[in-house]
Amino acid sequence: MMGDTKDAMESESVLTKQQRIAQNARTHPEVSFSSLAYHIDMEWMREAYRRTRKDAAPGVDEQTAEQFAEALETNLASLLERAKSGSYRAPPVRRVHIPKGDGGKETRPIGVPTFEDKVLQRAVAMVLEPLYEQDFLDCSWGFRPGRSPHQALQALWQQLMRMGGGWIIDLDIRKFFDTVSRSHLREILKKRVCDGVLTRLIGKWLNAGVLEEGQMHYPERGTPQGGVISPMLSNIYLHEVLDRWFVEVVQKHLAGQAFLVRFADDAVLVFREEREARRAMAVLPKRFAKYGLSIHPEKTRIVRFTRPEDGAPNSSEPFNFLGFTHYWGSSRKGKWIVKRKTAATRFTRALRAIGQWCRSHRHLPVAEQQAVLRQKLLGHYGYYGITGNVRWLANMLHEVQRVWHRWLARRGSCFNWEQGRRLLARYPLPPIRVVHSVYAANL
């Protein structure tokens, strides 16, 4: 009980410091702050440790969260002293590759820092967050406190409905995390952060190197995916490259309405007028090239997403954003509305992963399999369970039942479909659930 009280008091102390940083950032929007690291003390480090995920894979040193916690106070004090004195050496990031899940052979590189490194990155992110939250714009939704993918989807839906659709630039930045220009990132950071301790640590993380299949690599560009600090750095970078440019330059030269919704490096730009969308499309590659980035020439496209005329055929094109396919459809009252359904690539990815799990664990007791599949489906409903997507939720439930039955049947030749039906009745999977109502607000 006393430990819980102490933790709560320390969290409150950290929150007070963060509020002070935020107030200074609001009061001085053009100032670059040189005194930020002094906020990081043992209370701050304990809070950073509490906020660090404990069940993730270990880094190159193989140290787990449990091992770090065995001498927690000593380890945190040592980490704090090395960070402040400049003697901290950022370890290389262990890189693994995971399938992108779109049915192709492409993989996505994921960086796995050491646990100690994650704690220190969290501590620095906790300083940067209240500062940059005063600068970030409403169009940015990814990896920010109190913001979620579903809020980004809601904002997009509301503005599309209000504007009656339009012409959309479906933006795809080619290998964003691998191609961020570190020199440009340092220049962008200097506008708000000139604290030597923080800039030195960020520089060490960017140059720490990557360990992949036993070989060390030192990329000259990019930020390591998987690092705790990477989402913050990516938001800072794209705030300058895209968000501010769109709001302060593009929108001011438009005759019609336009808006931007960005979640990390995934973004859509919506214009009422086709000619203005095409003008922006022509400028985007130059804007990104200025900061060392490139637009994917095949995946970035202009989509006609205008509201269909009553009685006329639907000539608009669908587009994907945050795992959902967006399209115009008819409501129960016969009105054209923006609808969403699970993107086909995401559906396939999820089903393939569940099928692989069923194959690998088919000899477990049926009750144990049911418990795991239940959690997997509830997680799927938790993200894709939005109004209007019931059909695809039902498809997922049906396909999971079919795949589960198929792999259980491999356990014995006497297992038939009637037995499978009785088994599903005895060990039912959770029925579909609509968790997020995206049509409820501000119609």
PDB file of N, CA, C and O in Angstrom, residues 142-183:
ATOM      1  N   GLY A 142      -1.374  10.421 -34.769  1.00  0.00           N
ATOM      2  CA  GLY A 142      -0.632   9.227 -34.393  1.00  0.00           C
ATOM      3  C   GLY A 142       0.297   9.413 -33.223  1.00  0.00           C
ATOM      4  O   GLY A 142       1.039  10.397 -33.158  1.00  0.00           O
ATOM      5  N   PHE A 143       0.274   8.469 -32.285  1.00  0.00           N
ATOM      6  CA  PHE A 143       1.216   8.409 -31.171  1.00  0.00           C
ATOM      7  C   PHE A 143       1.254   9.715 -30.380  1.00  0.00           C
ATOM      8  O   PHE A 143       2.323  10.248 -30.073  1.00  0.00           O
ATOM      9  N   ARG A 144       0.083  10.213 -30.086  1.00  0.00           N
ATOM     10  CA  ARG A 144      -0.048  11.401 -29.264  1.00  0.00           C
ATOM     11  C   ARG A 144      -0.997  11.093 -28.108  1.00  0.00           C
ATOM     12  O   ARG A 144      -1.928  10.295 -28.266  1.00  0.00           O
ATOM     13  N   PRO A 145      -0.770  11.701 -26.934  1.00  0.00           N
ATOM     14  CA  PRO A 145      -1.617  11.392 -25.778  1.00  0.00           C
ATOM     15  C   PRO A 145      -3.071  11.756 -26.024  1.00  0.00           C
ATOM     16  O   PRO A 145      -3.377  12.830 -26.558  1.00  0.00           O
ATOM     17  N   GLY A 146      -3.961  10.852 -25.662  1.00  0.00           N
ATOM     18  CA  GLY A 146      -5.392  11.099 -25.797  1.00  0.00           C
ATOM     19  C   GLY A 146      -5.902  11.007 -27.215  1.00  0.00           C
ATOM     20  O   GLY A 146      -7.041  11.392 -27.482  1.00  0.00           O
ATOM     21  N   ARG A 147      -5.080  10.489 -28.146  1.00  0.00           N
ATOM     22  CA  ARG A 147      -5.509  10.374 -29.539  1.00  0.00           C
ATOM     23  C   ARG A 147      -5.340   8.926 -30.004  1.00  0.00           C
ATOM     24  O   ARG A 147      -4.426   8.235 -29.569  1.00  0.00           O
ATOM     25  N   SER A 148      -6.202   8.500 -30.909  1.00  0.00           N
ATOM     26  CA  SER A 148      -6.214   7.102 -31.316  1.00  0.00           C
ATOM     27  C   SER A 148      -6.519   6.989 -32.802  1.00  0.00           C
ATOM     28  O   SER A 148      -6.990   7.952 -33.422  1.00  0.00           O
ATOM     29  N   PRO A 149      -6.276   5.812 -33.400  1.00  0.00           N
ATOM     30  CA  PRO A 149      -6.646   5.627 -34.805  1.00  0.00           C
ATOM     31  C   PRO A 149      -8.127   5.857 -35.062  1.00  0.00           C
ATOM     32  O   PRO A 149      -8.502   6.418 -36.099  1.00  0.00           O
ATOM     33  N   HIS A 150      -8.983   5.441 -34.132  1.00  0.00           N
ATOM     34  CA  HIS A 150     -10.416   5.598 -34.355  1.00  0.00           C
ATOM     35  C   HIS A 150     -10.849   7.059 -34.292  1.00  0.00           C
ATOM     36  O   HIS A 150     -11.806   7.463 -34.967  1.00  0.00           O
ATOM     37  N   GLN A 151     -10.141   7.861 -33.524  1.00  0.00           N
ATOM     38  CA  GLN A 151     -10.429   9.294 -33.536  1.00  0.00           C
ATOM     39  C   GLN A 151     -10.007   9.912 -34.866  1.00  0.00           C
ATOM     40  O   GLN A 151     -10.677  10.810 -35.384  1.00  0.00           O
ATOM     41  N   ALA A 152      -8.891   9.426 -35.426  1.00  0.00           N
ATOM     42  CA  ALA A 152      -8.479   9.897 -36.754  1.00  0.00           C
ATOM     43  C   ALA A 152      -9.516   9.502 -37.801  1.00  0.00           C
ATOM     44  O   ALA A 152      -9.866  10.297 -38.678  1.00  0.00           O
ATOM     45  N   LEU A 153     -10.009   8.278 -37.714  1.00  0.00           N
ATOM     46  CA  LEU A 153     -11.047   7.821 -38.643  1.00  0.00           C
ATOM     47  C   LEU A 153     -12.321   8.639 -38.488  1.00  0.00           C
ATOM     48  O   LEU A 153     -12.980   8.989 -39.475  1.00  0.00           O
ATOM     49  N   GLN A 154     -12.679   8.953 -37.246  1.00  0.00           N
ATOM     50  CA  GLN A 154     -13.875   9.754 -36.997  1.00  0.00           C
ATOM     51  C   GLN A 154     -13.723  11.152 -37.583  1.00  0.00           C
ATOM     52  O   GLN A 154     -14.645  11.690 -38.204  1.00  0.00           O
ATOM     53  N   ALA A 155     -12.538  11.754 -37.379  1.00  0.00           N
ATOM     54  CA  ALA A 155     -12.294  13.093 -37.919  1.00  0.00           C
ATOM     55  C   ALA A 155     -12.374  13.082 -39.440  1.00  0.00           C
ATOM     56  O   ALA A 155     -12.962  13.986 -40.050  1.00  0.00           O
ATOM     57  N   LEU A 156     -11.790  12.061 -40.056  1.00  0.00           N
ATOM     58  CA  LEU A 156     -11.843  11.954 -41.519  1.00  0.00           C
ATOM     59  C   LEU A 156     -13.280  11.790 -41.994  1.00  0.00           C
ATOM     60  O   LEU A 156     -13.716  12.449 -42.947  1.00  0.00           O
ATOM     61  N   TRP A 157     -14.039  10.915 -41.324  1.00  0.00           N
ATOM     62  CA  TRP A 157     -15.425  10.661 -41.727  1.00  0.00           C
ATOM     63  C   TRP A 157     -16.275  11.934 -41.616  1.00  0.00           C
ATOM     64  O   TRP A 157     -17.028  12.282 -42.525  1.00  0.00           O
ATOM     65  N   GLN A 158     -16.137  12.629 -40.499  1.00  0.00           N
ATOM     66  CA  GLN A 158     -16.934  13.834 -40.281  1.00  0.00           C
ATOM     67  C   GLN A 158     -16.647  14.891 -41.345  1.00  0.00           C
ATOM     68  O   GLN A 158     -17.568  15.509 -41.893  1.00  0.00           O
ATOM     69  N   GLN A 159     -15.371  15.095 -41.654  1.00  0.00           N
ATOM     70  CA  GLN A 159     -15.026  16.138 -42.617  1.00  0.00           C
ATOM     71  C   GLN A 159     -15.393  15.735 -44.040  1.00  0.00           C
ATOM     72  O   GLN A 159     -15.794  16.584 -44.852  1.00  0.00           O
ATOM     73  N   LEU A 160     -15.286  14.453 -44.363  1.00  0.00           N
ATOM     74  CA  LEU A 160     -15.732  13.997 -45.682  1.00  0.00           C
ATOM     75  C   LEU A 160     -17.235  14.194 -45.850  1.00  0.00           C
ATOM     76  O   LEU A 160     -17.707  14.640 -46.899  1.00  0.00           O
ATOM     77  N   MET A 161     -17.992  13.851 -44.809  1.00  0.00           N
ATOM     78  CA  MET A 161     -19.447  14.018 -44.872  1.00  0.00           C
ATOM     79  C   MET A 161     -19.813  15.503 -44.963  1.00  0.00           C
ATOM     80  O   MET A 161     -20.701  15.883 -45.733  1.00  0.00           O
ATOM     81  N   ARG A 162     -19.132  16.321 -44.192  1.00  0.00           N
ATOM     82  CA  ARG A 162     -19.430  17.755 -44.170  1.00  0.00           C
ATOM     83  C   ARG A 162     -19.110  18.400 -45.519  1.00  0.00           C
ATOM     84  O   ARG A 162     -19.836  19.282 -45.994  1.00  0.00           O
ATOM     85  N   MET A 163     -18.042  17.948 -46.166  1.00  0.00           N
ATOM     86  CA  MET A 163     -17.602  18.538 -47.419  1.00  0.00           C
ATOM     87  C   MET A 163     -18.225  17.847 -48.628  1.00  0.00           C
ATOM     88  O   MET A 163     -18.113  18.332 -49.753  1.00  0.00           O
ATOM     89  N   GLY A 164     -18.887  16.717 -48.388  1.00  0.00           N
ATOM     90  CA  GLY A 164     -19.458  15.976 -49.509  1.00  0.00           C
ATOM     91  C   GLY A 164     -18.417  15.232 -50.315  1.00  0.00           C
ATOM     92  O   GLY A 164     -18.562  15.028 -51.522  1.00  0.00           O
ATOM     93  N   GLY A 165     -17.329  14.796 -49.632  1.00  0.00           N
ATOM     94  CA  GLY A 165     -16.256  14.107 -50.331  1.00  0.00           C
ATOM     95  C   GLY A 165     -15.368  15.077 -51.075  1.00  0.00           C
ATOM     96  O   GLY A 165     -15.334  16.274 -50.775  1.00  0.00           O
ATOM     97  N   GLY A 166     -14.656  14.573 -52.052  1.00  0.00           N
ATOM     98  CA  GLY A 166     -13.761  15.430 -52.819  1.00  0.00           C
ATOM     99  C   GLY A 166     -12.740  14.602 -53.563  1.00  0.00           C
ATOM    100  O   GLY A 166     -12.973  13.441 -53.895  1.00  0.00           O
ATOM    101  N   TRP A 167     -11.594  15.226 -53.803  1.00  0.00           N
ATOM    102  CA  TRP A 167     -10.481  14.567 -54.495  1.00  0.00           C
ATOM    103  C   TRP A 167      -9.380  14.328 -53.481  1.00  0.00           C
ATOM    104  O   TRP A 167      -8.914  15.251 -52.817  1.00  0.00           O
ATOM    105  N   ILE A 168      -8.975  13.073 -53.356  1.00  0.00           N
ATOM    106  CA  ILE A 168      -8.096  12.664 -52.269  1.00  0.00           C
ATOM    107  C   ILE A 168      -6.717  12.300 -52.800  1.00  0.00           C
ATOM    108  O   ILE A 168      -6.591  11.558 -53.781  1.00  0.00           O
ATOM    109  N   ILE A 169      -5.695  12.832 -52.135  1.00  0.00           N
ATOM    110  CA  ILE A 169      -4.336  12.350 -52.364  1.00  0.00           C
ATOM    111  C   ILE A 169      -4.059  11.289 -51.309  1.00  0.00           C
ATOM    112  O   ILE A 169      -3.958  11.589 -50.114  1.00  0.00           O
ATOM    113  N   ASP A 170      -4.005  10.049 -51.753  1.00  0.00           N
ATOM    114  CA  ASP A 170      -3.696   8.918 -50.878  1.00  0.00           C
ATOM    115  C   ASP A 170      -2.172   8.823 -50.826  1.00  0.00           C
ATOM    116  O   ASP A 170      -1.536   8.291 -51.721  1.00  0.00           O
ATOM    117  N   LEU A 171      -1.595   9.369 -49.752  1.00  0.00           N
ATOM    118  CA  LEU A 171      -0.146   9.587 -49.684  1.00  0.00           C
ATOM    119  C   LEU A 171       0.575   8.365 -49.127  1.00  0.00           C
ATOM    120  O   LEU A 171       0.189   7.815 -48.093  1.00  0.00           O
ATOM    121  N   ASP A 172       1.635   7.964 -49.817  1.00  0.00           N
ATOM    122  CA  ASP A 172       2.492   6.880 -49.340  1.00  0.00           C
ATOM    123  C   ASP A 172       3.942   7.353 -49.405  1.00  0.00           C
ATOM    124  O   ASP A 172       4.464   7.630 -50.481  1.00  0.00           O
ATOM    125  N   ILE A 173       4.569   7.468 -48.233  1.00  0.00           N
ATOM    126  CA  ILE A 173       5.971   7.888 -48.152  1.00  0.00           C
ATOM    127  C   ILE A 173       6.838   6.636 -48.236  1.00  0.00           C
ATOM    128  O   ILE A 173       6.668   5.708 -47.451  1.00  0.00           O
ATOM    129  N   ARG A 174       7.738   6.632 -49.175  1.00  0.00           N
ATOM    130  CA  ARG A 174       8.552   5.431 -49.399  1.00  0.00           C
ATOM    131  C   ARG A 174       9.568   5.246 -48.265  1.00  0.00           C
ATOM    132  O   ARG A 174      10.417   6.107 -48.032  1.00  0.00           O
ATOM    133  N   LYS A 175       9.449   4.115 -47.545  1.00  0.00           N
ATOM    134  CA  LYS A 175      10.399   3.722 -46.494  1.00  0.00           C
ATOM    135  C   LYS A 175      10.733   4.889 -45.575  1.00  0.00           C
ATOM    136  O   LYS A 175      11.911   5.214 -45.353  1.00  0.00           O
ATOM    137  N   PHE A 176       9.697   5.496 -45.013  1.00  0.00           N
ATOM    138  CA  PHE A 176       9.885   6.716 -44.232  1.00  0.00           C
ATOM    139  C   PHE A 176      10.909   6.540 -43.115  1.00  0.00           C
ATOM    140  O   PHE A 176      11.872   7.306 -43.007  1.00  0.00           O
ATOM    141  N   PHE A 177      10.726   5.526 -42.250  1.00  0.00           N
ATOM    142  CA  PHE A 177      11.600   5.384 -41.090  1.00  0.00           C
ATOM    143  C   PHE A 177      13.046   5.073 -41.484  1.00  0.00           C
ATOM    144  O   PHE A 177      13.969   5.331 -40.717  1.00  0.00           O
ATOM    145  N   ASP A 178      13.244   4.520 -42.678  1.00  0.00           N
ATOM    146  CA  ASP A 178      14.593   4.195 -43.134  1.00  0.00           C
ATOM    147  C   ASP A 178      15.275   5.348 -43.850  1.00  0.00           C
ATOM    148  O   ASP A 178      16.489   5.312 -44.072  1.00  0.00           O
ATOM    149  N   THR A 179      14.522   6.378 -44.223  1.00  0.00           N
ATOM    150  CA  THR A 179      15.092   7.436 -45.062  1.00  0.00           C
ATOM    151  C   THR A 179      15.063   8.823 -44.432  1.00  0.00           C
ATOM    152  O   THR A 179      15.441   9.796 -45.088  1.00  0.00           O
ATOM    153  N   VAL A 180      14.618   8.943 -43.195  1.00  0.00           N
ATOM    154  CA  VAL A 180      14.644  10.249 -42.527  1.00  0.00           C
ATOM    155  C   VAL A 180      16.066  10.808 -42.547  1.00  0.00           C
ATOM    156  O   VAL A 180      17.029  10.117 -42.180  1.00  0.00           O
ATOM    157  N   SER A 181      16.197  12.043 -42.966  1.00  0.00           N
ATOM    158  CA  SER A 181      17.505  12.701 -43.004  1.00  0.00           C
ATOM    159  C   SER A 181      17.863  13.162 -41.584  1.00  0.00           C
ATOM    160  O   SER A 181      17.167  13.996 -40.995  1.00  0.00           O
ATOM    161  N   ARG A 182      18.951  12.633 -41.062  1.00  0.00           N
ATOM    162  CA  ARG A 182      19.326  12.981 -39.693  1.00  0.00           C
ATOM    163  C   ARG A 182      19.792  14.423 -39.576  1.00  0.00           C
ATOM    164  O   ARG A 182      19.573  15.074 -38.547  1.00  0.00           O
ATOM    165  N   SER A 183      20.417  14.937 -40.623  1.00  0.00           N
ATOM    166  CA  SER A 183      20.846  16.341 -40.581  1.00  0.00           C
ATOM    167  C   SER A 183      19.628  17.261 -40.549  1.00  0.00           C
ATOM    168  O   SER A 183      19.597  18.242 -39.787  1.00  0.00           O
TER     169      SER A 183
END
